[in-house]
DNA sequence: TCATTAGTTCGTCAACTAACCGAACTAATA
DNA sequence: TATTAGTTCGGTTAGTTGACGAACTAATGA
């Protein structure tokens, strides 16, 4: 009964499920008031949902005048989704239930053989997580994979992912779909991180958000109106290629990006070496800066200036509510302070800049958001025009650093 | 009857109107096939639409096997919209009917008194156009005004519009709404131009489009997924403020934009003066370039390079399908050739760049698109979730240069 | 050439079903 | 006793299905 053929019934069902999901636990009378449907219609649909195991009672109201209301909520474990963050060095898998809670999380070093071996690894980790918990694998309905590259929706290849060999020559999503037997969505990891930050911390009032990841490279995920912007060729957010900073006509700039050459790891390490003749890692340079070393300050200042100007360029094009900064370099509070100062010097208005709250779990959270939204649509809003169910995020701790 | 209370009836009505609008003239049987509704339902709704004067028969099919079908279309003049392009020197007003055809167009020099005098002028021009044609003013349902500034939706002020004095201190949209007695939508002119180019020439396959206007200033209109991107503070597309090009920390850069200083009129005129000591206008410099003068070539080349890098920056952030270039400088074919070459030198992949087809009528076309879409929603899709009716554009000549 | 017949499509009518609502009711509680 | 929750029942509306007549084209045969 949870999948009526009729369009208007599906719409009603979808609206009622959305209300229970967002405001649950909630009584049928309240749902009726909120949605505008009659109590009787709500009762009818809620009982069909209960029969099919999608909602359950969780007690009754108390203390109010009048008859006590029976209160319903979504059955959290009625279905699960898998969110996978496939990194160059580590694979993270989280199984989440319908309320966004993580029921299992595992991490492993990425299989160095690349290609199909990685597909095998992910499938094994996802299935392993269910069997450990004694959950039927069929409970998992959707898997979202964050990958460090640009997925080609037509061929299933993942391009520009130098860290995982051979993944640009296999139909990654189809192979994984066959292996897992469920719907598989492949998305760039920075894009997912942007969606994750938006879902967990910036929903509602601030619907235009850019997640800027700064580490060995620099890249952004762009969310406008709550929707991810991928671009015509999947190249949206490749801000390292903004043709300013280093001379954009040099071959190296065309290869890694003119702006990436002055903002990412190599710029800081290289700049420090030029300044001092010494080879230090980025964390070491930050330590030196905190200890008051002038060369370190100068190098970081230069990077911060270019990063600020990158943010200015982004703001000039799409004017987001907020820029969230993450990545191994971007996560440093000291750097964010400098970036804020540099924005004030280089751009006519202020741009809200924040440190990522989710750290290296942002992509995992974003994958969960995408998977849950997709699952809700598949379950309760099939073929509905303009359907875009927003699942409320779980507690922030769920996805915070150190959870795995 | 054209405004049923019931949600599902409204949805059906909206779908059927959309089908007739898009594919009309069309028979009821064809509408039934296309929409999936039964012939009866379609007949019922079409006759109520006919009764209310929204659709009309336009003959019958012929030549096909079987009974001849009665063919319907939207009554083009059942309602009108006004599209107004308020420029610093000129006010253009176009009255358009439901099929996008321009039924009247007038232009006047902008009233120099600014402020409320301009509101008066627009109201007079709109109402004057109807009385000239002997049309009841009540036929006009929506007016969209393109303005050279950033409209503040809350106060109704229009900020950053130095060419029209006092317009940043009055509630422009409310005043005009009262004067015209209809719904008034105020939007930045470059944004409307972007929507106009998208509507008339790039609908469907190419839904991510940026319109780049280059003249006394440089600015862009950003369309993603067919929707206009305004940004959190209405500042999306202010690409002149990208903090590269001129030194962004200089006061002048913070005032007019670092990139504007090296791409717009003053950069070309100033550059030419520095190069030759002579003061020439931009058209004169273009003429000199065509005549083979080296100094002119060098100056234009430099501007083209920075414009190309601006486009590269846009592409790196949102990766549009296409960048359409307009404005008094941007319209020059010679410049577009140079820009294309410079993009190839400065950016790792090609970016489709095109000259504006609509010229200085782009904003007028965009205003019409917005007004018609808004009107259709108000008439046939009130309060429908995800309603976004797309009115098919008229013949391209309708809005092409020289029409007024 | 022209009537006849077959096949196709359009559009309407009648009967039916699904969805939803409103009103009246029962139940529970401060 | 007022108020809120939830159910039952009957009715309205939207939309479907299927049968059918009307209108047409195309092929056929005298």
mmCIF file with all atom_site columns, C-alpha atoms in Angstrom, chain A residues 1 26-27 140 203 279 313 341:
data_model
loop_
_atom_site.group_PDB
_atom_site.id
_atom_site.type_symbol
_atom_site.label_atom_id
_atom_site.label_alt_id
_atom_site.label_comp_id
_atom_site.label_asym_id
_atom_site.label_entity_id
_atom_site.label_seq_id
_atom_site.pdbx_PDB_ins_code
_atom_site.Cartn_x
_atom_site.Cartn_y
_atom_site.Cartn_z
_atom_site.occupancy
_atom_site.B_iso_or_equiv
_atom_site.pdbx_formal_charge
_atom_site.auth_seq_id
_atom_site.auth_comp_id
_atom_site.auth_asym_id
_atom_site.auth_atom_id
_atom_site.pdbx_PDB_model_num
ATOM 1 C CA . UNK A 1 1   ? 0.000  0.000  0.000  1.00 0.00 ? 1   UNK A CA 1
ATOM 2 C CA . UNK A 1 26  ? 3.766  13.621 15.943 1.00 0.00 ? 26  UNK A CA 1
ATOM 3 C CA . UNK A 1 27  ? 0.082  12.737 16.306 1.00 0.00 ? 27  UNK A CA 1
ATOM 4 C CA . UNK A 1 140 ? 20.245 -1.326 2.436  1.00 0.00 ? 140 UNK A CA 1
ATOM 5 C CA . UNK A 1 203 ? 19.924 24.283 6.111  1.00 0.00 ? 203 UNK A CA 1
ATOM 6 C CA . UNK A 1 279 ? 62.186 21.558 3.331  1.00 0.00 ? 279 UNK A CA 1
ATOM 7 C CA . UNK A 1 313 ? 36.230 35.441 -7.087 1.00 0.00 ? 313 UNK A CA 1
ATOM 8 C CA . UNK A 1 341 ? 41.715 39.660 7.132  1.00 0.00 ? 341 UNK A CA 1
#
